[in-house]
Coordinates of C-alpha atoms and ligand atoms in Angstrom, one line a residue:
X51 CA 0.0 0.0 0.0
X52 CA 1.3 3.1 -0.9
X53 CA 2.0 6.2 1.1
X54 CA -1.0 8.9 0.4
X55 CA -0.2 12.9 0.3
X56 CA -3.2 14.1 2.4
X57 CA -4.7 17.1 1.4
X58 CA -5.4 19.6 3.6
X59 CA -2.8 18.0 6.7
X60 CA -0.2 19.5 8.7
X61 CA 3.0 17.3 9.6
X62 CA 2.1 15.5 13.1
X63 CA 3.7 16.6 15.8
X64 CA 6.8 14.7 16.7
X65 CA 6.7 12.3 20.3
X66 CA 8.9 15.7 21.7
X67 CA 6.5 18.0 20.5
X68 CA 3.1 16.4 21.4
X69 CA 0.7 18.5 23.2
X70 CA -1.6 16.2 25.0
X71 CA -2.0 12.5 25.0
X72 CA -3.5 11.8 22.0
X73 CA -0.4 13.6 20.0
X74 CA 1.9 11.4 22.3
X75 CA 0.2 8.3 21.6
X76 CA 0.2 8.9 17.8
X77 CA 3.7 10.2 17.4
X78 CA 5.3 6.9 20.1
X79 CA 7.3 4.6 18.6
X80 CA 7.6 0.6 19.7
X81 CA 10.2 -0.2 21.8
X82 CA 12.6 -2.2 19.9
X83 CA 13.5 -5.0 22.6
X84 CA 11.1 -7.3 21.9
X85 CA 10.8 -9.8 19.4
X86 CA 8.4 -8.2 16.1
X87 CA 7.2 -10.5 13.1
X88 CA 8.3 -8.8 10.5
X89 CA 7.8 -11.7 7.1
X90 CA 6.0 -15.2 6.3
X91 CA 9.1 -17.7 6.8
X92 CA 7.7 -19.2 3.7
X93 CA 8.4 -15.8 1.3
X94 CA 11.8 -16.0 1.3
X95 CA 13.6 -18.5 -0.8
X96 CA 17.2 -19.4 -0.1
X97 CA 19.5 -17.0 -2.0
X98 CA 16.8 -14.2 -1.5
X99 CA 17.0 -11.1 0.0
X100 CA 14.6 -8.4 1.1
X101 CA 13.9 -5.1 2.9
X102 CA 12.3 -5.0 6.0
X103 CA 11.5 -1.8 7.7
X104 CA 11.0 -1.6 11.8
X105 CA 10.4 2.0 13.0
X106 CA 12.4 3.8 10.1
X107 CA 15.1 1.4 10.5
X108 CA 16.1 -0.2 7.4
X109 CA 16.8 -3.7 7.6
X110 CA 18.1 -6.5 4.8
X111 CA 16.7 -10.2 5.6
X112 CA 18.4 -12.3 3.8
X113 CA 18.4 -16.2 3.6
X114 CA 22.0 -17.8 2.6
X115 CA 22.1 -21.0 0.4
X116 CA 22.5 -22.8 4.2
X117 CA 19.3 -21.9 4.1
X118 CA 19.5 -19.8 7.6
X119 CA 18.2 -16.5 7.6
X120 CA 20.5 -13.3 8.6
X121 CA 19.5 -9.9 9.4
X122 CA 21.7 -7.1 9.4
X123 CA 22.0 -3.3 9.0
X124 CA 20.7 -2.5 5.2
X125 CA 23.3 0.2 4.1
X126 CA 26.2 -1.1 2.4
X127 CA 29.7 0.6 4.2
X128 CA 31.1 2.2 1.1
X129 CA 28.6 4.2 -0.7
X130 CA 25.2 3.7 1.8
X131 CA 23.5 2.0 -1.0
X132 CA 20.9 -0.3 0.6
X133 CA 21.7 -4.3 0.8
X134 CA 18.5 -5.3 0.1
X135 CA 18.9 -4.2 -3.8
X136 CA 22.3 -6.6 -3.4
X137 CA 22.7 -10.2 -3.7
X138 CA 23.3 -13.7 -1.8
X139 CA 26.2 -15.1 -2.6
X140 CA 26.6 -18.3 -0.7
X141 CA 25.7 -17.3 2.4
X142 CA 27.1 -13.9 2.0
X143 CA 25.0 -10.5 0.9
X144 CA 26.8 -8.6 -1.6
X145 CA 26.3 -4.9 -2.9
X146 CA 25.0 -4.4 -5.8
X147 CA 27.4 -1.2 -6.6
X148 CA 31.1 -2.2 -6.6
X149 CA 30.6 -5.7 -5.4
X150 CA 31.3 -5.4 -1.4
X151 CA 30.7 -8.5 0.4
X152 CA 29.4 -9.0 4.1
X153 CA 29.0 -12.1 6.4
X154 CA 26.6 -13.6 8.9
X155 CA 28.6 -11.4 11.5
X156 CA 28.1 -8.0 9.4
X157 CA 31.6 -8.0 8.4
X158 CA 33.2 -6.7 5.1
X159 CA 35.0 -9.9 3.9
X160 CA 35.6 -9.2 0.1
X161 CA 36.2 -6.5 -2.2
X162 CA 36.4 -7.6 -5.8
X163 CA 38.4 -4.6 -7.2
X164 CA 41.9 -3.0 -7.1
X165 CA 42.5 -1.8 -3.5
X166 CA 45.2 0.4 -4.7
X167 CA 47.4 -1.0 -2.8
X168 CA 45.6 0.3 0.4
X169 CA 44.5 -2.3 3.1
X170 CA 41.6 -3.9 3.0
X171 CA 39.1 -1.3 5.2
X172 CA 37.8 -2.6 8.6
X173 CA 33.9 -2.2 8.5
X174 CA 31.3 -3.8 10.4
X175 CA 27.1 -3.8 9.9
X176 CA 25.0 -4.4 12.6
X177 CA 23.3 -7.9 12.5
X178 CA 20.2 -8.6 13.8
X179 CA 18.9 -11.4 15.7
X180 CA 16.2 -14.0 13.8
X181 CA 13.9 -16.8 14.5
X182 CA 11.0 -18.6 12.5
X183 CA 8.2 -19.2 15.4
X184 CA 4.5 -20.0 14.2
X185 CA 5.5 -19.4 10.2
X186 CA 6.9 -16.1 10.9
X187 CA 10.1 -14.6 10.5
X188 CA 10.5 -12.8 13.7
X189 CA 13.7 -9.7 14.6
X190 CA 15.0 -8.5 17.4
X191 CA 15.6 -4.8 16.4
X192 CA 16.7 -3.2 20.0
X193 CA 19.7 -4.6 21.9
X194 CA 21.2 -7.9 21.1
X195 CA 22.4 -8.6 24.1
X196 CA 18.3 -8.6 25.4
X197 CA 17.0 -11.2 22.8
X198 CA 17.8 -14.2 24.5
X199 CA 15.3 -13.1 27.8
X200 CA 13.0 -11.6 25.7
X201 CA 10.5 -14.2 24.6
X202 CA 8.2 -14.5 21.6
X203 CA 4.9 -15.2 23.0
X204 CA 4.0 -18.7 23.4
X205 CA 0.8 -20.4 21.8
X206 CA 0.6 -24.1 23.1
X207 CA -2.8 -24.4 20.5
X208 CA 0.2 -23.6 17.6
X209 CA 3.1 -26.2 18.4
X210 CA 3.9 -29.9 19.0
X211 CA 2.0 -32.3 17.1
X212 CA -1.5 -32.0 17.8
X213 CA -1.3 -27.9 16.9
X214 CA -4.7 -26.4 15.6
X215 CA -4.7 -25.0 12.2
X216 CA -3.5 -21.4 11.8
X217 CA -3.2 -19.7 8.7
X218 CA -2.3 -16.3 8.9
X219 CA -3.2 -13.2 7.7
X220 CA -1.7 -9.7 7.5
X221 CA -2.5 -6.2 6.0
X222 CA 0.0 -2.9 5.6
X223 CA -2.2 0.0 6.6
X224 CA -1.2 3.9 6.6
X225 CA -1.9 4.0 9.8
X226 CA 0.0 4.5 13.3
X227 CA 0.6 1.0 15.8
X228 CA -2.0 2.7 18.2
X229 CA -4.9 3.3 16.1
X230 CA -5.0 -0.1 15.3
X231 CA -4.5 -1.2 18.8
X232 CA -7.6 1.0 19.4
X233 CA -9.0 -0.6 17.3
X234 CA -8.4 -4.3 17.4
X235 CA -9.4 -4.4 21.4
X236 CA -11.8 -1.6 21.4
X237 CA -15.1 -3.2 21.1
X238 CA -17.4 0.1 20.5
X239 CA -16.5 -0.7 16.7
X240 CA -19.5 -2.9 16.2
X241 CA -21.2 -0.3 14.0
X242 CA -18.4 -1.0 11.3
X243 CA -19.0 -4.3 11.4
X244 CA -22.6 -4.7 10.7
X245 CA -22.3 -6.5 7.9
X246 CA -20.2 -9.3 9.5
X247 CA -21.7 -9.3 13.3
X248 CA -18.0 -10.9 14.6
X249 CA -19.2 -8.9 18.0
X250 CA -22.5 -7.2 19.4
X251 CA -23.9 -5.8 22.2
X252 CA -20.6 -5.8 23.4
X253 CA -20.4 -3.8 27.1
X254 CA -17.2 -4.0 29.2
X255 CA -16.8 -5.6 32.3
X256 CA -13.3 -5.2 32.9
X257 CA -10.6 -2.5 32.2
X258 CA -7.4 -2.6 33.8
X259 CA -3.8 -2.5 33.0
X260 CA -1.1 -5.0 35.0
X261 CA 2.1 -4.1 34.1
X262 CA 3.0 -4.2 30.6
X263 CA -0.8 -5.6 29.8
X264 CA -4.0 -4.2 29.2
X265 CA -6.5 -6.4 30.0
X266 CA -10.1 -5.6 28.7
X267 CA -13.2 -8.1 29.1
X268 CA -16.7 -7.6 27.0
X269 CA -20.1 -9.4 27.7
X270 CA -20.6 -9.7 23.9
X271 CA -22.3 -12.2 21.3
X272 CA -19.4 -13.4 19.5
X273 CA -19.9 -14.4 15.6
X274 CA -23.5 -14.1 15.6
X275 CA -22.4 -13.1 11.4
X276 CA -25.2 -14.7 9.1
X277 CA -22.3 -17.2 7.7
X278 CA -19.5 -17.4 10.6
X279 CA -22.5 -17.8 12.8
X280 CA -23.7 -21.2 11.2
X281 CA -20.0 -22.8 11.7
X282 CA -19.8 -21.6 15.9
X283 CA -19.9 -24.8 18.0
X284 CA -22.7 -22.7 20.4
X285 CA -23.2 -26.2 22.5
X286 CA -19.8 -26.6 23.8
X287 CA -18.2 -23.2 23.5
X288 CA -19.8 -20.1 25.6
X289 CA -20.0 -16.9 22.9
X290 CA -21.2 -14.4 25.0
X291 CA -18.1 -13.2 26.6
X292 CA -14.6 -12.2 24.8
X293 CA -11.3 -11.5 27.0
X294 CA -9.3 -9.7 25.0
X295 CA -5.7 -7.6 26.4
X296 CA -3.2 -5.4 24.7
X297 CA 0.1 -7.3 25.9
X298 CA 2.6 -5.0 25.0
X299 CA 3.8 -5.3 22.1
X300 CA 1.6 -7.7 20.9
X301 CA -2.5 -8.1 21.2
X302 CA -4.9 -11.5 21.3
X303 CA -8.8 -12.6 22.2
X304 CA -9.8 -15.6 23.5
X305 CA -13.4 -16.6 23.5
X306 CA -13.9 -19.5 26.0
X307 CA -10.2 -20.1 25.1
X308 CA -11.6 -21.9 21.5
X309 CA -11.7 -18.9 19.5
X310 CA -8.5 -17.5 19.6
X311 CA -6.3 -14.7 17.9
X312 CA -2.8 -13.2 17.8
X313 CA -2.2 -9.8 16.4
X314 CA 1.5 -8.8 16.1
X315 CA 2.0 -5.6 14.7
X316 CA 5.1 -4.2 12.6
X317 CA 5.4 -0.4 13.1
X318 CA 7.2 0.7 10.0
X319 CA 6.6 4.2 10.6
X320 CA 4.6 6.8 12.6
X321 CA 1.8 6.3 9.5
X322 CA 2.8 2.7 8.0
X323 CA 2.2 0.0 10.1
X324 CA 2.5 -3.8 8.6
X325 CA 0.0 -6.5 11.2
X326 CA -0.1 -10.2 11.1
X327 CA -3.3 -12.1 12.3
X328 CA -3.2 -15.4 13.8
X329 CA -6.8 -16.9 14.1
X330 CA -7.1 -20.3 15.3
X331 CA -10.4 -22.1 16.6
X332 CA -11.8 -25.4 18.2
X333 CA -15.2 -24.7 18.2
X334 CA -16.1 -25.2 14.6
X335 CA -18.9 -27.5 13.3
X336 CA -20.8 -28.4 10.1
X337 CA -23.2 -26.4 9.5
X338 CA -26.7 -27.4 11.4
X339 CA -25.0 -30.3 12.6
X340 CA -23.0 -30.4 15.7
X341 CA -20.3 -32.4 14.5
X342 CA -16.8 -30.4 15.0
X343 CA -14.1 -30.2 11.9
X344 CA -11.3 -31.7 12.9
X345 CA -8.3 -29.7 13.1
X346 CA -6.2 -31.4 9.6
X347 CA -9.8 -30.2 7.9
X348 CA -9.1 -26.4 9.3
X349 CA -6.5 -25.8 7.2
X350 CA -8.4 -25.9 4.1
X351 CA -11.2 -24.6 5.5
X352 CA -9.2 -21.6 6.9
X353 CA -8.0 -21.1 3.3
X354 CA -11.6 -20.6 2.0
X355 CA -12.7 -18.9 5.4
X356 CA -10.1 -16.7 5.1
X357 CA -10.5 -14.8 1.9
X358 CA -14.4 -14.7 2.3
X359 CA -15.2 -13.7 5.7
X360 CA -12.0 -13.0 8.1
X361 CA -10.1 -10.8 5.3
X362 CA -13.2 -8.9 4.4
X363 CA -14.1 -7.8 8.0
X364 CA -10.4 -6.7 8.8
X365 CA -10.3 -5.4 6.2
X366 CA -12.9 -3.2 7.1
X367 CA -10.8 -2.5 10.3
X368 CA -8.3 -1.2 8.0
X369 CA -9.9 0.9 5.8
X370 CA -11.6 2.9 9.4
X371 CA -8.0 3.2 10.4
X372 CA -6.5 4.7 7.5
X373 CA -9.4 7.0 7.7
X374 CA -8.3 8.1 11.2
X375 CA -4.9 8.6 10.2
X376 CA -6.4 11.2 7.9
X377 CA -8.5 12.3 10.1
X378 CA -5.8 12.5 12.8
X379 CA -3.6 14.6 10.4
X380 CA -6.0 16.7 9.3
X381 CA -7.5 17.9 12.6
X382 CA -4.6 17.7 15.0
X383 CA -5.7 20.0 17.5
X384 CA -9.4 19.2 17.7
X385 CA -10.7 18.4 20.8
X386 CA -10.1 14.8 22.0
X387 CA -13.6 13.1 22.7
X388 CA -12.7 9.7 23.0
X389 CA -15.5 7.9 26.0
X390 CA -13.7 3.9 26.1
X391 CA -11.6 3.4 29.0
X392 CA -10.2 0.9 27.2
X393 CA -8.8 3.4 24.8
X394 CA -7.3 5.5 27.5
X395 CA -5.4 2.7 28.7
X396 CA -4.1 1.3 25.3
X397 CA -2.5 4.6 24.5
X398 CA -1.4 4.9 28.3
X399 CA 0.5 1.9 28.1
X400 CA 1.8 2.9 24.2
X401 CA 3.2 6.0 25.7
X402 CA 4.2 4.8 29.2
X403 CA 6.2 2.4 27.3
X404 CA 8.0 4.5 24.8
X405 CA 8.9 7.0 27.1
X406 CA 10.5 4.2 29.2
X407 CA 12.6 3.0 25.9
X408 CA 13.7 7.0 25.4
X409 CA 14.7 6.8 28.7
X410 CA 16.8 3.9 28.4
X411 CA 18.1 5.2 24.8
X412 CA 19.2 8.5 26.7
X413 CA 20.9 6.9 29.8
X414 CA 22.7 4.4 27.2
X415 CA 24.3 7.5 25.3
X416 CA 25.4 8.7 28.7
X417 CA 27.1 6.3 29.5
X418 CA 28.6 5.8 26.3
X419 CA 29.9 9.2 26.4
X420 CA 31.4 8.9 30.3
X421 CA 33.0 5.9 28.8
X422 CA 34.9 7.6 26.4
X423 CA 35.8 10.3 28.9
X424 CA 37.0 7.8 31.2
X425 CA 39.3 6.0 28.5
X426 CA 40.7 9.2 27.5
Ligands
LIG525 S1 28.2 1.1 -2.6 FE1 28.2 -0.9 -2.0 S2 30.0 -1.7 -2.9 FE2 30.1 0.4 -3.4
LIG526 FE1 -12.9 -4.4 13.9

């Protein structure tokens, strides 16, 4: 999806500049040590490389003919040109320009031109760490040294041998992270979704935020859609409440813990933001029958399911949030009249959060710069 000039909008106010929370919430950034799904593991072919973007931060994902993935910074050391536009050699990246090869580590191993009888230079990228979880490619943007105690977020229901069928989805909206974190937990929505029905009546029974969560619980009819509707196991699985929590960075539901969904978002930048959508259920049946589809029948059924009915709705989701982002950019000192808690709390939390990263970030370049001094 391409970036749209808006007409009539002033530039957003940086994170700095903000005015009041709304501004803050729409300018924050995500913090960068935690593990973000940023490709299907399936879209990249050994000896292919791409660009992935995490918070204006270019980064080149490459797979080597090993057939490991590698992630490191995407500007090649001589002339800045980015990696991405390079190729794999083996299971090194190489620029496209003058040739300069890079390894696993980040390091400039080859050059294959005249030196002029200069020393080979010393330069060194920064890599990134990567794991495939779930059928994602997930990155550790922030600090390497945090990966390893960070964890992607476990889902039993998605590993081992008796896993439930998951196929995911994802969408790149012009949007900022929070809007559709508004969104996707914020249950007042309904209206948009009249076509579908995925939720109604919803009303909220608990707000609260623990920690780095935001948990948010609705008395709601869940997938009471004229077509979704037919396949919800009603007998077995209780539809009429939804948990749902923000769990920073990340977002789920669980209905009766048998209707389930992951929402993992990639901010790309304060209007770009790329989302993955993990839907997995044990509460379907044939229609008018109560017998349940077993879970090796999901996966082709989640292929037709998918396309019809899931990407339609979010879809929906996604066109409301692009519309905000307009909206956002064209009115950015209108009063704030926003009535769900829940909202307040999401962009709390998306604030409290990146203010706590800045923090970090600022204390980090202190200390950097006492350590020079002290070496001196
Ligand atoms: S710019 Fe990359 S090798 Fe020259
Ligand atoms: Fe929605």
């Amino acid at each position: 999806m391409k970036d749209i000039a808006i007409k009539g909008a002033t530039t957003p106010p940086t994170f700095e500049q903000a005015k009041n929370r709304r501004q803050k919430a729409r300018s924050a950034g995500m913090d960068p040590d935690y593990w973000y799904a940023v490709e299907y593991d399936l879209a990249l072919k050994p000896g292919q490389v791409i660009e992935v973007i995490f918070w204006h931060t270019s980064i080149a994902l490459y797979r080597g003919q090993d057939g490991q993935l590698r992630a490191l910074d995407n500007r090649c050391a001589h002339r800045h040109l980015k990696l991405s536009l390079g190729q794999v050699d083996g299971n090194y990246l190489v620029c496209n320009y003058h040739g300069w090869a890079y390894n696993e580590a980040g390091e400039l191993t080859r050059i294959p031109h005249e030196l002029f009888n200069k020393p080979m230079p010393v330069c060194k990228l920064q890599i990134y760490p990567v794991q495939v979880r779930y059928g994602l490619i997930w990155i550790f943007p922030g600090n390497p040294t945090l990966a390893e105690k960070r964890q992607i977020p476990d889902i039993p229901e998605l590993e081992g041998d008796n896993r439930w069928a998951c196929v995911p989805l994802d969408f790149t909206w012009n949007a900022h992270h929070s809007m559709i974190i508004d969104n996707v937990s914020d249950f007042t929505h309904a209206h948009l979704h009249r076509q579908y029905r995925p939720f109604t009546d919803a009303k909220l029974t608990r707000c609260e935020q623990i920690g780095d969560r935001v948990y948010v619980d609705y008395n709601t009819k869940v997938g009471t859609g004229k077509v979704f509707g037919l396949f919800v196991d009603r007998k077995r699985v209780n539809t009429n409440a939804m948990k749902l929590c923000y769990e920073y960075p990340y977002q789920w539901s669980s209905t009766d813990n048998q209707i389930k969904h992951w929402c993992f978002l990639l901010p790309i930048n304060s209007r770009k933001t790329r989302v993955f959508f993990l839907f997995y259920f044990d509460a379907i049946i044939v229609p008018f029958t109560s017998l349940r589809i077993p879970q090796w029948l999901m996966t082709y059924v989640l292929k037709i399911a998918n396309p019809l009915l899931i990407k339609p709705l979010l879809s929906q989701d996604g066109v409301a949030v692009e519309a905000e982002q307009i909206g956002y950019e064209t009115h950015l000192d209108a009063p704030i009249i926003e009535i769900s808690p829940a909202v307040h709390l999401f962009q709390q939390l998306t604030i409290q959060k990146w203010e706590e990263h800045l923090a970090k970030s600022e204390k980090k370049a202190l200390c950097q710069v006492e350590a020079k001094f002290s070496d001196c």
